[in-house]
Coordinates of N, CA and C in Angstrom, one line a residue:
Chain A
N5 N -0.6 19.3 -1.3 CA -1.9 19.1 -1.8 C -3.0 19.6 -0.8
A6 N -3.6 20.7 -1.2 CA -4.5 21.3 -0.3 C -5.7 20.4 -0.1
G7 N -6.3 20.5 1.1 CA -7.5 19.7 1.4 C -8.7 20.4 0.9
V8 N -9.9 19.9 1.3 CA -11.1 20.5 0.9 C -11.3 21.8 1.6
M9 N -11.5 22.8 0.8 CA -11.6 24.2 1.3 C -13.0 24.7 1.2
Q10 N -13.5 25.1 2.4 CA -14.8 25.7 2.5 C -14.7 27.1 2.9
N11 N -15.5 28.0 2.3 CA -15.6 29.3 2.8 C -17.0 29.9 2.5
P12 N -17.4 30.8 3.4 CA -16.7 31.2 4.6 C -16.7 30.2 5.7
R13 N -15.9 30.4 6.7 CA -16.0 29.5 7.9 C -17.2 29.8 8.7
H14 N -17.5 31.1 8.8 CA -18.7 31.5 9.5 C -19.5 32.5 8.7
L15 N -20.8 32.3 8.7 CA -21.7 33.2 7.9 C -22.9 33.6 8.7
V16 N -23.1 34.8 8.8 CA -24.3 35.3 9.6 C -25.2 36.0 8.6
R17 N -26.5 35.6 8.6 CA -27.5 36.1 7.8 C -28.7 36.4 8.6
R18 N -29.5 37.4 8.1 CA -30.8 37.7 8.7 C -31.8 36.9 8.0
R19 N -32.9 36.7 8.7 CA -34.0 35.9 8.1 C -34.5 36.6 6.8
G20 N -34.6 35.7 5.7 CA -35.0 36.2 4.4 C -33.9 36.5 3.5
Q21 N -32.7 36.5 4.0 CA -31.5 36.8 3.1 C -31.1 35.4 2.4
E22 N -30.1 35.6 1.5 CA -29.6 34.4 0.9 C -28.2 34.0 1.5
A23 N -28.0 32.7 1.5 CA -26.7 32.2 2.0 C -26.0 31.4 0.8
R24 N -24.8 31.7 0.6 CA -24.0 31.0 -0.5 C -22.8 30.4 0.2
L25 N -22.7 29.1 0.2 CA -21.6 28.4 0.8 C -20.8 27.8 -0.3
R26 N -19.5 27.9 -0.2 CA -18.6 27.5 -1.3 C -17.7 26.3 -0.8
C27 N -17.4 25.4 -1.8 CA -16.6 24.3 -1.5 C -15.7 24.0 -2.7
S28 N -14.4 24.0 -2.4 CA -13.4 23.6 -3.4 C -12.9 22.2 -3.1
P29 N -13.2 21.2 -3.9 CA -12.7 19.8 -3.5 C -11.2 19.7 -3.6
M30 N -10.7 18.6 -3.1 CA -9.3 18.3 -3.2 C -9.0 18.2 -4.7
K31 N -7.7 18.5 -5.0 CA -7.3 18.4 -6.4 C -7.4 16.9 -6.9
G32 N -8.0 16.8 -8.1 CA -8.2 15.4 -8.6 C -9.5 14.8 -8.2
H33 N -10.3 15.4 -7.3 CA -11.5 14.8 -6.9 C -12.7 15.4 -7.7
S34 N -13.5 14.6 -8.3 CA -14.6 15.1 -9.1 C -16.0 14.8 -8.5
H35 N -16.0 14.3 -7.2 CA -17.2 14.0 -6.5 C -17.3 14.9 -5.3
V36 N -18.5 15.5 -5.1 CA -18.7 16.4 -4.0 C -20.0 16.1 -3.3
Y37 N -19.9 16.1 -2.0 CA -21.1 15.8 -1.1 C -21.3 16.9 -0.1
W38 N -22.5 17.3 0.1 CA -22.8 18.3 1.1 C -23.6 17.6 2.2
Y39 N -23.3 18.0 3.5 CA -23.9 17.5 4.7 C -24.3 18.6 5.6
R40 N -25.3 18.4 6.4 CA -25.7 19.4 7.4 C -25.7 18.8 8.7
Q41 N -25.1 19.5 9.7 CA -25.1 19.1 11.1 C -25.9 20.1 11.9
L42 N -27.0 19.7 12.4 CA -27.8 20.6 13.3 C -27.2 20.4 14.7
P43 N -27.4 21.4 15.6 CA -26.8 21.3 16.9 C -27.2 20.0 17.6
E44 N -26.2 19.4 18.2 CA -26.4 18.1 19.0 C -27.0 17.0 18.1
E45 N -26.8 17.1 16.8 CA -27.2 16.0 16.0 C -26.0 15.5 15.1
G46 N -26.2 14.4 14.4 CA -25.2 13.9 13.5 C -25.3 14.5 12.1
L47 N -24.4 14.0 11.3 CA -24.4 14.5 9.9 C -25.5 14.0 9.1
K48 N -26.2 14.9 8.3 CA -27.3 14.5 7.5 C -26.9 14.8 6.0
F49 N -27.0 13.7 5.2 CA -26.6 13.9 3.8 C -27.6 14.8 3.1
M50 N -27.1 15.7 2.3 CA -28.0 16.6 1.5 C -28.0 16.3 0.0
V51 N -26.8 16.3 -0.5 CA -26.7 16.2 -2.0 C -25.3 15.7 -2.4
Y52 N -25.3 15.0 -3.5 CA -24.1 14.4 -4.1 C -24.0 14.9 -5.5
L53 N -22.9 15.5 -5.9 CA -22.7 16.0 -7.2 C -21.4 15.6 -7.8
Q54 N -21.5 15.5 -9.1 CA -20.2 15.4 -9.9 C -20.2 16.6 -10.8
K55 N -19.1 16.8 -11.5 CA -19.0 18.0 -12.3 C -20.2 18.2 -13.2
E56 N -20.9 19.3 -13.0 CA -22.1 19.7 -13.9 C -23.3 18.8 -13.7
N57 N -23.3 17.9 -12.8 CA -24.4 17.0 -12.6 C -24.8 16.8 -11.1
I58 N -26.0 16.8 -10.9 CA -26.5 16.4 -9.5 C -26.9 14.9 -9.6
I59 N -26.2 14.1 -8.8 CA -26.4 12.7 -8.8 C -27.5 12.2 -7.9
D60 N -27.5 12.8 -6.7 CA -28.5 12.4 -5.7 C -28.8 13.6 -4.8
E61 N -30.0 14.1 -4.8 CA -30.3 15.3 -4.0 C -31.5 14.9 -3.0
S62 N -31.5 13.6 -2.7 CA -32.6 13.1 -1.9 C -32.6 13.7 -0.5
G63 N -31.5 14.2 0.0 CA -31.5 14.7 1.3 C -31.7 16.2 1.4
M64 N -31.9 16.8 0.2 CA -32.0 18.3 0.2 C -33.5 18.7 0.4
P65 N -33.7 19.7 1.2 CA -35.1 20.2 1.3 C -35.6 20.6 -0.1
K66 N -36.9 20.4 -0.3 CA -37.4 20.7 -1.7 C -37.4 22.2 -2.1
E67 N -37.5 23.0 -1.1 CA -37.6 24.4 -1.4 C -36.5 25.2 -0.8
R68 N -36.1 26.2 -1.4 CA -35.1 27.2 -1.0 C -33.7 26.7 -1.1
F69 N -33.4 25.4 -1.2 CA -32.1 24.9 -1.2 C -31.7 24.5 -2.7
S70 N -30.5 24.8 -3.1 CA -30.0 24.3 -4.4 C -28.5 24.1 -4.3
A71 N -28.0 23.3 -5.2 CA -26.6 23.1 -5.2 C -26.1 22.9 -6.6
E72 N -24.9 23.3 -6.9 CA -24.3 23.1 -8.2 C -22.8 22.9 -8.1
F73 N -22.3 22.3 -9.1 CA -20.8 22.0 -9.2 C -20.5 22.2 -10.6
P74 N -20.1 23.5 -11.0 CA -19.9 23.8 -12.4 C -18.6 23.2 -12.9
K75 N -18.4 23.2 -14.2 CA -17.2 22.7 -14.8 C -16.0 23.4 -14.2
E76 N -16.1 24.7 -14.1 CA -15.0 25.4 -13.5 C -15.5 26.1 -12.2
G77 N -14.6 26.1 -11.2 CA -14.9 26.7 -10.0 C -15.5 25.8 -8.9
P78 N -15.8 26.4 -7.7 CA -16.2 25.5 -6.6 C -17.6 25.1 -6.7
S79 N -17.9 24.1 -5.8 CA -19.3 23.8 -5.7 C -20.0 24.8 -4.8
I80 N -21.2 25.1 -5.1 CA -22.0 26.1 -4.3 C -23.2 25.5 -3.7
L81 N -23.4 25.7 -2.4 CA -24.7 25.4 -1.8 C -25.4 26.7 -1.5
R82 N -26.6 26.8 -2.1 CA -27.3 28.1 -2.0 C -28.6 27.9 -1.2
I83 N -28.8 28.8 -0.2 CA -30.0 28.7 0.6 C -30.7 30.1 0.4
Q84 N -31.9 30.1 -0.1 CA -32.6 31.3 -0.3 C -33.6 31.5 0.8
Q85 N -33.8 32.8 1.1 CA -34.8 33.2 2.2 C -34.5 32.4 3.4
V86 N -33.4 32.5 4.0 CA -33.0 31.7 5.1 C -34.0 31.9 6.3
V87 N -34.1 30.9 7.1 CA -34.9 30.9 8.3 C -34.0 30.4 9.5
R88 N -34.5 30.7 10.7 CA -33.7 30.4 11.9 C -33.3 28.9 11.9
G89 N -34.2 28.0 11.4 CA -34.0 26.6 11.4 C -32.9 26.1 10.5
D90 N -32.4 27.1 9.6 CA -31.3 26.7 8.7 C -29.9 26.9 9.4
S91 N -30.0 27.4 10.6 CA -28.7 27.6 11.4 C -28.1 26.2 11.7
A92 N -26.9 26.0 11.2 CA -26.3 24.7 11.3 C -24.9 24.8 10.8
A93 N -24.1 23.7 11.0 CA -22.8 23.6 10.3 C -23.0 22.8 9.0
Y94 N -22.5 23.3 7.9 CA -22.6 22.7 6.6 C -21.2 22.2 6.2
F95 N -21.1 20.9 6.0 CA -19.9 20.3 5.6 C -19.9 19.8 4.2
C96 N -18.8 20.0 3.5 CA -18.6 19.6 2.2 C -17.5 18.5 2.2
A97 N -17.7 17.5 1.4 CA -16.7 16.4 1.3 C -16.4 16.1 -0.2
S98 N -15.2 15.6 -0.5 CA -15.0 15.2 -1.8 C -14.3 13.9 -1.9
S99 N -14.4 13.2 -3.0 CA -13.7 11.9 -3.2 C -13.4 11.8 -4.6
P100 N -12.3 10.9 -4.9 CA -11.9 10.7 -6.3 C -12.9 9.8 -7.1
I101 N -13.5 8.9 -6.4 CA -14.5 8.0 -7.0 C -15.7 7.9 -6.0
S102 N -16.8 7.4 -6.4 CA -18.0 7.5 -5.6 C -18.1 6.4 -4.6
R103 N -17.7 5.2 -5.0 CA -18.1 4.1 -4.1 C -16.9 3.5 -3.3
G104 N -17.2 3.1 -2.1 CA -16.1 2.5 -1.3 C -14.9 3.3 -1.1
N105 N -15.1 4.6 -1.2 CA -13.9 5.4 -1.1 C -14.1 6.4 0.1
I106 N -13.0 6.8 0.6 CA -13.0 7.8 1.7 C -13.5 9.1 1.2
Q107 N -14.3 9.8 2.0 CA -14.6 11.1 1.7 C -13.7 12.0 2.6
Y108 N -13.2 13.1 2.0 CA -12.4 14.0 2.7 C -13.2 15.3 2.9
F109 N -13.3 15.6 4.2 CA -14.2 16.7 4.6 C -13.4 18.0 4.7
G110 N -14.2 19.1 4.4 CA -13.7 20.4 4.8 C -14.0 20.7 6.2
A111 N -13.6 21.9 6.7 CA -13.8 22.3 8.1 C -15.2 22.8 8.3
G112 N -16.0 23.0 7.3 CA -17.4 23.4 7.5 C -17.6 24.9 7.4
T113 N -18.8 25.2 7.2 CA -19.3 26.6 7.3 C -20.4 26.6 8.3
R114 N -20.2 27.5 9.3 CA -21.2 27.6 10.4 C -22.1 28.7 10.0
L115 N -23.4 28.4 9.7 CA -24.3 29.4 9.3 C -25.2 29.8 10.5
S116 N -25.3 31.1 10.8 CA -26.1 31.5 11.9 C -27.1 32.5 11.3
V117 N -28.4 32.2 11.5 CA -29.5 33.0 11.0 C -30.1 33.8 12.2
L118 N -30.0 35.1 12.1 CA -30.5 36.0 13.2 C -32.0 36.2 13.0
Chain B
D30 N -36.8 7.4 10.1 CA -36.3 6.2 9.6 C -34.8 6.2 9.8
Q31 N -34.4 5.6 11.0 CA -33.0 5.6 11.4 C -32.4 4.4 10.9
Q32 N -31.6 4.5 9.8 CA -31.0 3.3 9.3 C -29.7 2.9 10.0
V33 N -29.1 3.9 10.7 CA -27.9 3.7 11.4 C -28.0 4.2 12.9
K34 N -27.8 3.4 13.8 CA -27.9 3.8 15.2 C -26.6 3.6 15.9
Q35 N -26.2 4.6 16.7 CA -25.1 4.6 17.6 C -25.7 4.9 19.0
N36 N -26.1 3.8 19.7 CA -26.9 4.0 20.9 C -26.3 4.7 22.1
S37 N -25.0 4.8 22.1 CA -24.3 5.5 23.2 C -24.0 6.9 22.7
P38 N -24.7 7.9 23.1 CA -24.3 9.3 22.7 C -23.0 9.7 23.2
S39 N -22.6 9.2 24.4 CA -21.3 9.5 24.9 C -20.7 8.3 25.7
L40 N -19.4 8.4 25.8 CA -18.7 7.3 26.5 C -17.4 7.9 27.1
S41 N -17.2 7.6 28.4 CA -16.0 8.0 29.1 C -15.1 6.8 29.4
V42 N -13.9 6.9 29.1 CA -12.9 5.8 29.3 C -11.6 6.3 30.0
Q43 N -11.1 5.5 30.8 CA -9.8 5.9 31.4 C -8.7 5.7 30.4
E44 N -7.7 6.6 30.4 CA -6.5 6.5 29.6 C -5.9 5.1 29.7
G45 N -5.5 4.5 28.6 CA -4.9 3.2 28.7 C -5.9 2.0 28.6
R46 N -7.1 2.3 28.9 CA -8.1 1.2 28.8 C -8.7 1.1 27.4
I47 N -9.6 0.1 27.2 CA -10.2 -0.1 25.9 C -11.4 0.8 25.7
S48 N -11.6 1.4 24.6 CA -12.9 2.0 24.2 C -13.6 1.2 23.2
I49 N -14.8 1.0 23.4 CA -15.6 0.2 22.4 C -16.8 1.0 22.0
L50 N -16.9 1.3 20.7 CA -18.0 2.1 20.2 C -18.8 1.2 19.3
N51 N -20.1 1.3 19.4 CA -21.0 0.4 18.7 C -21.8 1.1 17.7
C52 N -22.2 0.3 16.7 CA -23.0 0.9 15.6 C -23.9 -0.3 15.1
D53 N -25.2 0.0 15.0 CA -26.2 -1.0 14.4 C -26.9 -0.4 13.2
Y54 N -27.1 -1.2 12.2 CA -27.8 -0.7 11.0 C -28.9 -1.7 10.7
T55 N -29.8 -1.2 9.9 CA -31.0 -2.0 9.5 C -31.0 -2.4 8.1
N56 N -30.3 -1.7 7.3 CA -30.4 -1.9 5.8 C -29.3 -3.0 5.3
S57 N -29.8 -4.1 4.8 CA -28.9 -5.1 4.3 C -28.2 -4.7 3.0
M58 N -28.6 -3.5 2.5 CA -27.9 -3.1 1.2 C -26.6 -2.4 1.5
F59 N -26.2 -2.2 2.8 CA -24.9 -1.7 3.1 C -23.9 -2.7 3.0
D60 N -22.8 -2.4 2.2 CA -21.8 -3.5 2.1 C -20.3 -3.0 2.4
Y61 N -20.2 -1.8 2.9 CA -18.9 -1.3 3.2 C -19.1 -0.2 4.3
F62 N -18.3 -0.3 5.3 CA -18.5 0.6 6.5 C -17.3 1.4 6.8
L63 N -17.5 2.6 7.1 CA -16.4 3.5 7.5 C -16.6 4.1 8.9
W64 N -15.6 4.4 9.5 CA -15.6 5.2 10.8 C -14.9 6.5 10.6
Y65 N -15.5 7.6 11.0 CA -14.9 8.9 11.0 C -14.8 9.4 12.4
K66 N -13.8 10.3 12.6 CA -13.6 10.9 13.8 C -13.7 12.4 13.6
K67 N -14.3 13.1 14.6 CA -14.5 14.5 14.4 C -14.1 15.3 15.7
Y68 N -13.2 16.2 15.5 CA -12.9 17.1 16.6 C -13.8 18.4 16.5
P69 N -14.0 19.1 17.6 CA -14.8 20.3 17.5 C -14.3 21.3 16.5
A70 N -15.2 22.0 15.8 CA -14.8 23.0 14.8 C -14.0 22.5 13.7
E71 N -14.0 21.2 13.5 CA -13.3 20.6 12.3 C -14.2 19.7 11.6
G72 N -13.9 19.4 10.3 CA -14.6 18.4 9.6 C -14.2 17.0 10.0
P73 N -15.1 16.0 9.8 CA -14.8 14.6 10.1 C -13.5 14.1 9.3
T74 N -12.8 13.2 9.9 CA -11.7 12.6 9.2 C -11.8 11.1 9.2
F75 N -11.4 10.5 8.1 CA -11.5 9.0 8.0 C -10.6 8.4 9.0
L76 N -11.1 7.3 9.6 CA -10.3 6.6 10.6 C -10.0 5.2 10.1
I77 N -11.0 4.4 9.8 CA -10.8 3.0 9.5 C -12.1 2.5 8.8
S78 N -11.9 1.5 7.9 CA -13.1 0.9 7.2 C -13.1 -0.6 7.2
I79 N -14.2 -1.2 6.8 CA -14.3 -2.6 6.7 C -15.2 -3.0 5.6
S80 N -14.9 -3.9 4.8 CA -15.8 -4.5 3.8 C -16.6 -5.6 4.3
S81 N -17.8 -5.8 3.8 CA -18.7 -6.8 4.3 C -18.2 -8.2 4.1
I82 N -17.2 -8.4 3.3 CA -16.6 -9.7 3.1 C -15.7 -10.1 4.3
K83 N -15.4 -9.1 5.1 CA -14.5 -9.4 6.3 C -15.3 -9.2 7.6
D84 N -14.7 -9.8 8.6 CA -15.4 -9.6 9.9 C -14.5 -8.8 10.9
K85 N -13.3 -8.5 10.4 CA -12.3 -7.7 11.3 C -11.3 -7.0 10.4
N86 N -11.0 -5.7 10.8 CA -10.0 -5.0 10.2 C -9.2 -4.2 11.3
E87 N -7.9 -4.3 11.2 CA -7.1 -3.7 12.3 C -6.1 -2.7 11.7
D88 N -6.0 -1.6 12.4 CA -5.0 -0.6 12.0 C -4.4 0.0 13.2
G89 N -3.3 -0.5 13.7 CA -2.7 0.1 14.9 C -3.5 -0.2 16.1
R90 N -3.9 0.9 16.8 CA -4.7 0.8 18.0 C -6.2 0.6 17.7
F91 N -6.5 0.7 16.4 CA -7.9 0.7 16.0 C -8.3 -0.6 15.3
T92 N -9.4 -1.2 15.8 CA -9.9 -2.4 15.2 C -11.4 -2.3 15.0
V93 N -11.9 -2.7 13.8 CA -13.3 -2.7 13.6 C -13.7 -4.1 13.4
F94 N -14.8 -4.5 14.1 CA -15.4 -5.8 13.9 C -16.8 -5.6 13.3
L95 N -17.1 -6.6 12.4 CA -18.4 -6.6 11.7 C -19.1 -7.9 11.9
N96 N -20.3 -7.8 12.4 CA -21.2 -9.0 12.5 C -22.4 -8.8 11.5
K97 N -22.3 -9.3 10.3 CA -23.3 -9.1 9.3 C -24.6 -9.6 9.7
S98 N -24.6 -10.8 10.3 CA -25.9 -11.4 10.6 C -26.7 -10.6 11.7
A99 N -25.9 -10.0 12.6 CA -26.6 -9.1 13.6 C -26.7 -7.7 13.1
K100 N -26.1 -7.4 12.0 CA -26.1 -6.0 11.5 C -25.5 -5.0 12.5
H101 N -24.3 -5.4 13.0 CA -23.7 -4.7 14.1 C -22.2 -4.6 13.8
L102 N -21.7 -3.4 14.0 CA -20.2 -3.3 14.0 C -19.8 -2.5 15.2
S103 N -18.5 -2.7 15.5 CA -18.0 -2.0 16.7 C -16.5 -1.6 16.4
L104 N -16.2 -0.5 17.0 CA -14.8 0.1 16.9 C -14.1 -0.1 18.2
H105 N -13.0 -0.7 18.2 CA -12.2 -0.9 19.5 C -11.0 0.0 19.4
I106 N -10.7 0.7 20.4 CA -9.5 1.5 20.5 C -8.8 1.1 21.8
V107 N -7.5 0.6 21.5 CA -6.8 0.1 22.7 C -5.3 0.3 22.4
P108 N -4.5 0.9 23.3 CA -5.0 1.6 24.5 C -5.6 2.9 24.1
S109 N -6.6 3.4 24.8 CA -7.2 4.7 24.6 C -6.2 5.8 25.1
Q110 N -6.2 6.9 24.3 CA -5.3 8.0 24.6 C -6.2 9.3 24.7
P111 N -5.8 10.3 25.5 CA -6.6 11.5 25.6 C -6.8 12.2 24.2
G112 N -5.9 12.0 23.3 CA -6.1 12.6 21.9 C -7.2 11.9 21.2
D113 N -7.6 10.8 21.7 CA -8.8 10.1 21.0 C -10.1 10.7 21.3
S114 N -10.1 11.6 22.3 CA -11.4 12.3 22.7 C -11.9 13.0 21.5
A115 N -13.1 12.6 21.0 CA -13.7 13.2 19.8 C -15.1 12.5 19.6
V116 N -15.8 13.0 18.6 CA -17.0 12.3 18.2 C -16.7 11.3 17.1
Y117 N -17.2 10.1 17.2 CA -17.0 9.1 16.2 C -18.3 8.7 15.5
F118 N -18.2 8.8 14.2 CA -19.4 8.5 13.4 C -19.2 7.2 12.6
C119 N -20.2 6.4 12.6 CA -20.3 5.2 11.8 C -21.0 5.6 10.5
A120 N -20.4 5.2 9.3 CA -20.9 5.6 8.0 C -21.0 4.4 7.1
P121 N -22.1 3.7 7.0 CA -22.2 2.6 6.0 C -22.3 3.1 4.6
W122 N -21.9 2.3 3.7 CA -21.9 2.7 2.3 C -22.8 1.8 1.5
P123 N -23.7 2.3 0.7 CA -24.7 1.4 0.1 C -24.1 0.7 -1.1
T124 N -24.7 -0.4 -1.5 CA -24.4 -1.0 -2.7 C -24.8 -0.2 -3.9
P125 N -24.2 -0.3 -5.1 CA -24.6 0.5 -6.2 C -26.1 0.5 -6.5
S126 N -26.6 -0.7 -6.4 CA -28.1 -0.9 -6.8 C -29.0 -0.1 -5.8
Y127 N -28.5 0.2 -4.6 CA -29.3 0.9 -3.7 C -29.4 2.4 -3.9
G128 N -28.4 2.9 -4.5 CA -28.3 4.3 -4.8 C -27.2 5.0 -4.0
Q129 N -27.3 6.2 -3.9 CA -26.1 7.0 -3.4 C -26.5 7.8 -2.1
N130 N -27.5 7.4 -1.4 CA -27.9 8.1 -0.2 C -26.9 7.7 0.9
F131 N -26.1 8.7 1.3 CA -25.0 8.4 2.2 C -25.5 8.7 3.6
V132 N -25.3 7.7 4.5 CA -25.9 7.8 5.8 C -24.8 7.8 6.9
F133 N -24.9 8.8 7.8 CA -24.0 8.8 8.9 C -24.8 8.5 10.2
G134 N -24.2 7.7 11.1 CA -24.8 7.5 12.4 C -24.8 8.9 13.2
P135 N -25.6 8.9 14.3 CA -25.6 10.2 15.0 C -24.4 10.5 15.8
G136 N -23.5 9.5 15.9 CA -22.2 9.8 16.6 C -22.2 9.4 18.0
T137 N -21.0 9.1 18.5 CA -20.7 8.8 19.9 C -19.6 9.7 20.3
R138 N -19.8 10.5 21.4 CA -18.7 11.4 21.9 C -17.9 10.6 22.9
L139 N -16.6 10.4 22.6 CA -15.7 9.7 23.4 C -14.8 10.6 24.2
S140 N -14.8 10.4 25.5 CA -13.9 11.2 26.4 C -12.9 10.3 27.0
V141 N -11.6 10.5 26.8 CA -10.6 9.6 27.4 C -10.0 10.5 28.5
L142 N -10.1 10.0 29.7 CA -9.7 10.7 30.9 C -8.3 10.4 31.3
P143 N -7.4 11.4 31.5 CA -6.0 11.1 31.8 C -5.9 10.5 33.2

């Protein structure tokens, strides 16, 4: 049973480009969470999705950031017109149910904006 | 608005001794608490959890204590081993009525010295 798969592991973008981060949850998991970890900081919740639905995006910046979890395929976190401040590690987690349940994390995507 | 505090950014402990990691929270809507461990360049992994109806949960070398009236929990590792060196995050879980905003503490970096 493969774990949560994130790709790419490392992504380099120039300012103004778009970044697309992919997350395939564990088999049987229908809940996906995205977190961001800035250097020397803890994990910050960004968005919580179920298949085809955004449940909570209260941690997502209002502009340039979007997330989806389509019926088929991985969840995508999309950052448009990246800026240097977007440089961070982005972690995806999945769980079979939403409450009181362990989240299983991927290894993260490290985004570097030049 | 720091809902979860881990006031010790780092902690060094001698191998074989006890490690005590602390976590304080402000929101009484949290009713379930998880601890995650994170190694460099990896995603967090679940370690141990506790429900608010309990004041202690033990799993091998790991014990979590919860003091609801003080809004404080602690993770005890005994005996500490060099492989325990990692960053530990406290992650409270909100009640359904509060919503789904998932909060992680800023983390404590534990170093177990051989």
